Short mmCIF file of N, CA and C in Angstrom, two decimals:
data_model
loop_
_atom_site.label_atom_id
_atom_site.label_comp_id
_atom_site.label_asym_id
_atom_site.label_seq_id
_atom_site.Cartn_x
_atom_site.Cartn_y
_atom_site.Cartn_z
N VAL A 1 5.32 -16.28 5.44
CA VAL A 1 4.60 -15.46 4.50
C VAL A 1 3.20 -15.15 5.01
N SER A 2 2.53 -16.13 5.68
CA SER A 2 1.18 -15.87 6.17
C SER A 2 1.20 -14.82 7.27
N VAL A 3 2.26 -14.78 8.09
CA VAL A 3 2.37 -13.74 9.11
C VAL A 3 2.52 -12.39 8.43
N LEU A 4 3.34 -12.33 7.39
CA LEU A 4 3.51 -11.10 6.63
C LEU A 4 2.18 -10.68 6.02
N PHE A 5 1.43 -11.63 5.48
CA PHE A 5 0.12 -11.35 4.89
C PHE A 5 -0.80 -10.72 5.93
N LEU A 6 -0.85 -11.28 7.12
CA LEU A 6 -1.72 -10.74 8.16
C LEU A 6 -1.28 -9.35 8.58
N ARG A 7 0.02 -9.12 8.65
CA ARG A 7 0.51 -7.80 9.01
C ARG A 7 0.20 -6.80 7.91
N ILE A 8 0.33 -7.23 6.65
CA ILE A 8 0.02 -6.33 5.54
C ILE A 8 -1.46 -6.01 5.53
N LYS A 9 -2.31 -7.01 5.73
CA LYS A 9 -3.75 -6.79 5.74
C LYS A 9 -4.13 -5.81 6.84
N GLY A 10 -3.59 -6.00 8.03
CA GLY A 10 -3.85 -5.08 9.12
C GLY A 10 -3.29 -3.70 8.84
N MET A 11 -2.14 -3.64 8.22
CA MET A 11 -1.52 -2.38 7.91
C MET A 11 -2.36 -1.60 6.91
N LEU A 12 -2.88 -2.29 5.89
CA LEU A 12 -3.70 -1.60 4.91
C LEU A 12 -4.96 -1.06 5.56
N PHE A 13 -5.54 -1.82 6.47
CA PHE A 13 -6.72 -1.34 7.18
C PHE A 13 -6.38 -0.09 7.97
N LEU A 14 -5.26 -0.10 8.69
CA LEU A 14 -4.86 1.06 9.46
C LEU A 14 -4.51 2.23 8.56
N LEU A 15 -3.90 1.96 7.43
CA LEU A 15 -3.50 3.01 6.52
C LEU A 15 -4.71 3.71 5.91
N PHE A 16 -5.75 2.96 5.57
CA PHE A 16 -6.90 3.54 4.90
C PHE A 16 -8.03 3.93 5.84
N LEU A 17 -7.98 3.52 7.10
CA LEU A 17 -9.03 3.84 8.06
C LEU A 17 -9.26 5.34 8.19
N PRO A 18 -8.23 6.19 8.26
CA PRO A 18 -8.48 7.63 8.38
C PRO A 18 -9.28 8.19 7.21
N CYS A 19 -9.17 7.61 6.04
CA CYS A 19 -9.90 8.09 4.87
C CYS A 19 -11.40 7.89 5.04
N PHE A 20 -11.82 6.85 5.78
CA PHE A 20 -13.22 6.56 5.95
C PHE A 20 -13.83 7.21 7.18
N CYS A 21 -12.99 7.64 8.13
CA CYS A 21 -13.50 8.13 9.41
C CYS A 21 -13.65 9.64 9.48
N CYS A 22 -13.02 10.37 8.61
CA CYS A 22 -13.11 11.82 8.68
C CYS A 22 -13.03 12.40 7.27
N GLY A 23 -13.32 13.67 7.16
CA GLY A 23 -13.31 14.31 5.86
C GLY A 23 -11.92 14.50 5.29
N GLN A 24 -10.92 14.62 6.12
CA GLN A 24 -9.55 14.85 5.67
C GLN A 24 -8.66 13.71 6.14
N PRO A 25 -8.02 12.97 5.21
CA PRO A 25 -7.16 11.87 5.65
C PRO A 25 -5.93 12.37 6.40
N ALA A 26 -5.54 11.62 7.43
CA ALA A 26 -4.32 11.94 8.16
C ALA A 26 -3.13 11.52 7.31
N LEU A 27 -2.16 12.38 7.17
CA LEU A 27 -0.98 12.07 6.38
C LEU A 27 0.13 11.59 7.29
N PRO A 28 0.46 10.30 7.23
CA PRO A 28 1.54 9.80 8.09
C PRO A 28 2.89 10.32 7.60
N ARG A 29 3.80 10.45 8.53
CA ARG A 29 5.17 10.84 8.17
C ARG A 29 5.89 9.59 7.69
N LEU A 30 6.18 9.53 6.41
CA LEU A 30 6.87 8.39 5.82
C LEU A 30 8.22 8.87 5.30
N ARG A 31 9.30 8.31 5.86
CA ARG A 31 10.65 8.82 5.57
C ARG A 31 11.24 8.38 4.25
N PHE A 32 10.76 7.28 3.69
CA PHE A 32 11.38 6.73 2.49
C PHE A 32 10.42 6.81 1.31
N SER A 33 10.96 7.06 0.11
CA SER A 33 10.10 7.15 -1.07
C SER A 33 10.90 6.88 -2.33
N VAL A 34 10.19 6.45 -3.38
CA VAL A 34 10.82 6.19 -4.66
C VAL A 34 9.73 6.12 -5.74
N PHE A 35 10.05 6.61 -6.94
CA PHE A 35 9.20 6.36 -8.10
C PHE A 35 9.54 4.97 -8.61
N LEU A 36 8.54 4.17 -8.92
CA LEU A 36 8.76 2.78 -9.34
C LEU A 36 8.81 2.60 -10.85
N ASP A 37 8.65 3.68 -11.60
CA ASP A 37 8.65 3.57 -13.05
C ASP A 37 9.35 4.79 -13.66
N PRO A 38 9.85 4.67 -14.89
CA PRO A 38 10.58 5.78 -15.50
C PRO A 38 9.69 6.98 -15.84
N SER A 39 8.37 6.80 -15.93
CA SER A 39 7.46 7.91 -16.24
C SER A 39 6.99 8.66 -15.00
N ASN A 40 7.45 8.24 -13.82
CA ASN A 40 7.06 8.86 -12.54
C ASN A 40 5.55 8.86 -12.34
N MET A 41 4.89 7.76 -12.69
CA MET A 41 3.45 7.64 -12.49
C MET A 41 3.10 6.75 -11.31
N VAL A 42 4.09 6.03 -10.76
CA VAL A 42 3.87 5.15 -9.61
C VAL A 42 4.86 5.56 -8.52
N TYR A 43 4.33 6.12 -7.44
CA TYR A 43 5.15 6.68 -6.36
C TYR A 43 4.87 5.90 -5.08
N LEU A 44 5.90 5.34 -4.49
CA LEU A 44 5.78 4.55 -3.27
C LEU A 44 6.47 5.29 -2.13
N ARG A 45 5.75 5.42 -1.00
CA ARG A 45 6.32 5.94 0.25
C ARG A 45 6.16 4.87 1.30
N TRP A 46 7.13 4.77 2.23
CA TRP A 46 7.04 3.78 3.30
C TRP A 46 7.88 4.19 4.49
N ASP A 47 7.57 3.53 5.60
CA ASP A 47 8.32 3.73 6.84
C ASP A 47 8.02 2.56 7.75
N HIS A 48 8.73 2.47 8.87
CA HIS A 48 8.48 1.44 9.87
C HIS A 48 8.63 2.05 11.25
N ASP A 49 7.97 1.43 12.23
CA ASP A 49 8.06 1.92 13.60
C ASP A 49 9.02 1.06 14.41
N GLU A 50 9.06 1.29 15.70
CA GLU A 50 9.98 0.56 16.58
C GLU A 50 9.71 -0.93 16.61
N GLN A 51 8.45 -1.34 16.40
CA GLN A 51 8.09 -2.76 16.39
C GLN A 51 8.23 -3.36 14.99
N GLU A 52 8.80 -2.59 14.05
CA GLU A 52 9.02 -2.99 12.66
C GLU A 52 7.72 -3.20 11.89
N LEU A 53 6.63 -2.55 12.33
CA LEU A 53 5.39 -2.55 11.57
C LEU A 53 5.56 -1.54 10.45
N MET A 54 5.36 -1.98 9.21
CA MET A 54 5.58 -1.11 8.06
C MET A 54 4.28 -0.48 7.60
N THR A 55 4.39 0.77 7.17
CA THR A 55 3.28 1.51 6.58
C THR A 55 3.67 1.89 5.17
N PHE A 56 2.77 1.65 4.23
CA PHE A 56 3.01 1.97 2.83
C PHE A 56 1.96 2.95 2.33
N GLU A 57 2.37 3.80 1.40
CA GLU A 57 1.44 4.64 0.66
C GLU A 57 1.83 4.53 -0.80
N LEU A 58 0.87 4.21 -1.64
CA LEU A 58 1.11 4.06 -3.07
C LEU A 58 0.26 5.08 -3.80
N GLN A 59 0.90 5.96 -4.55
CA GLN A 59 0.20 6.96 -5.36
C GLN A 59 0.40 6.58 -6.82
N VAL A 60 -0.71 6.38 -7.53
CA VAL A 60 -0.63 5.87 -8.90
C VAL A 60 -1.58 6.65 -9.80
N HIS A 61 -1.10 7.07 -10.97
CA HIS A 61 -1.97 7.59 -12.01
C HIS A 61 -2.55 6.37 -12.71
N THR A 62 -3.86 6.17 -12.58
CA THR A 62 -4.46 4.93 -13.04
C THR A 62 -5.84 5.19 -13.65
N THR A 63 -6.37 4.18 -14.32
CA THR A 63 -7.71 4.27 -14.89
C THR A 63 -8.77 3.75 -13.94
N GLY A 64 -8.43 3.47 -12.69
CA GLY A 64 -9.43 3.05 -11.73
C GLY A 64 -9.03 1.89 -10.85
N TRP A 65 -7.88 1.25 -11.09
CA TRP A 65 -7.47 0.14 -10.25
C TRP A 65 -5.94 0.08 -10.19
N VAL A 66 -5.42 -0.61 -9.17
CA VAL A 66 -3.98 -0.79 -9.01
C VAL A 66 -3.73 -2.10 -8.28
N ALA A 67 -2.63 -2.75 -8.59
CA ALA A 67 -2.20 -3.96 -7.89
C ALA A 67 -0.79 -3.73 -7.37
N PHE A 68 -0.52 -4.28 -6.18
CA PHE A 68 0.79 -4.12 -5.56
C PHE A 68 1.15 -5.43 -4.90
N GLY A 69 2.36 -5.92 -5.12
CA GLY A 69 2.74 -7.22 -4.59
C GLY A 69 3.96 -7.17 -3.69
N PHE A 70 4.01 -8.14 -2.77
CA PHE A 70 5.14 -8.32 -1.87
C PHE A 70 5.65 -9.73 -2.05
N SER A 71 6.95 -9.88 -2.22
CA SER A 71 7.52 -11.19 -2.44
C SER A 71 8.85 -11.31 -1.71
N PRO A 72 9.11 -12.47 -1.11
CA PRO A 72 10.40 -12.64 -0.42
C PRO A 72 11.58 -12.75 -1.39
N HIS A 73 11.30 -13.06 -2.67
CA HIS A 73 12.38 -13.26 -3.64
C HIS A 73 12.23 -12.41 -4.89
N GLY A 74 11.27 -11.49 -4.93
CA GLY A 74 11.09 -10.63 -6.08
C GLY A 74 10.41 -11.28 -7.27
N GLU A 75 9.74 -12.41 -7.05
CA GLU A 75 9.06 -13.12 -8.13
C GLU A 75 7.59 -13.30 -7.77
N LEU A 76 6.74 -13.53 -8.78
CA LEU A 76 5.31 -13.69 -8.57
C LEU A 76 4.94 -14.92 -7.74
N PRO A 77 5.52 -16.11 -8.01
CA PRO A 77 5.15 -17.27 -7.19
C PRO A 77 5.50 -17.04 -5.71
N GLY A 78 4.53 -17.26 -4.84
CA GLY A 78 4.74 -17.08 -3.41
C GLY A 78 4.55 -15.66 -2.92
N SER A 79 4.13 -14.76 -3.80
CA SER A 79 3.97 -13.37 -3.39
C SER A 79 2.57 -13.11 -2.82
N ASP A 80 2.45 -12.03 -2.08
CA ASP A 80 1.16 -11.54 -1.57
C ASP A 80 0.80 -10.33 -2.43
N ILE A 81 -0.43 -10.30 -2.93
CA ILE A 81 -0.84 -9.24 -3.86
C ILE A 81 -2.07 -8.54 -3.31
N VAL A 82 -2.06 -7.23 -3.37
CA VAL A 82 -3.19 -6.39 -2.99
C VAL A 82 -3.70 -5.73 -4.27
N ILE A 83 -4.99 -5.82 -4.51
CA ILE A 83 -5.61 -5.18 -5.67
C ILE A 83 -6.70 -4.26 -5.13
N GLY A 84 -6.72 -3.04 -5.60
CA GLY A 84 -7.74 -2.10 -5.15
C GLY A 84 -8.12 -1.16 -6.26
N GLY A 85 -9.28 -0.56 -6.11
CA GLY A 85 -9.73 0.37 -7.12
C GLY A 85 -11.03 1.02 -6.77
N VAL A 86 -11.57 1.70 -7.77
CA VAL A 86 -12.83 2.42 -7.62
C VAL A 86 -13.76 1.98 -8.74
N PHE A 87 -14.96 1.54 -8.38
CA PHE A 87 -15.98 1.19 -9.36
C PHE A 87 -16.54 2.46 -10.00
N PRO A 88 -17.17 2.36 -11.17
CA PRO A 88 -17.75 3.55 -11.81
C PRO A 88 -18.73 4.32 -10.92
N ASN A 89 -19.39 3.63 -9.98
CA ASN A 89 -20.33 4.33 -9.10
C ASN A 89 -19.64 5.02 -7.92
N GLY A 90 -18.30 4.91 -7.84
CA GLY A 90 -17.53 5.60 -6.80
C GLY A 90 -17.20 4.75 -5.59
N SER A 91 -17.76 3.53 -5.49
CA SER A 91 -17.44 2.68 -4.34
C SER A 91 -16.04 2.09 -4.51
N ILE A 92 -15.39 1.85 -3.38
CA ILE A 92 -14.01 1.40 -3.34
C ILE A 92 -13.96 -0.10 -3.03
N TYR A 93 -13.00 -0.80 -3.64
CA TYR A 93 -12.81 -2.22 -3.32
C TYR A 93 -11.34 -2.51 -3.10
N PHE A 94 -11.07 -3.51 -2.24
CA PHE A 94 -9.73 -4.05 -2.01
C PHE A 94 -9.82 -5.56 -1.96
N SER A 95 -8.84 -6.21 -2.51
CA SER A 95 -8.77 -7.66 -2.48
C SER A 95 -7.32 -8.05 -2.21
N VAL A 96 -7.13 -9.06 -1.37
CA VAL A 96 -5.81 -9.55 -1.04
C VAL A 96 -5.73 -11.02 -1.44
N SER A 97 -4.69 -11.37 -2.16
CA SER A 97 -4.52 -12.79 -2.53
C SER A 97 -3.09 -13.22 -2.34
#
């Protein structure tokens, strides 16, 4: 799980780095996608490369924050959780636990 955590942390950095480095974010080609809720407010896209490094994109209609978890068994205990959002002043935060 700790190896997965490190890969996820690095992946999130790589995924969001284009947003901070230029005016227009690079849109990766992600072959797989699904809405995660019946109201179609949480949209997940993902893909993997030849080395099985996964890239995720999560689009959410939210009031300013979102949490996303990874678990080997689909349950909260033992999962890796990413929380991110935007403060009222416009600054962005991410936390991994």
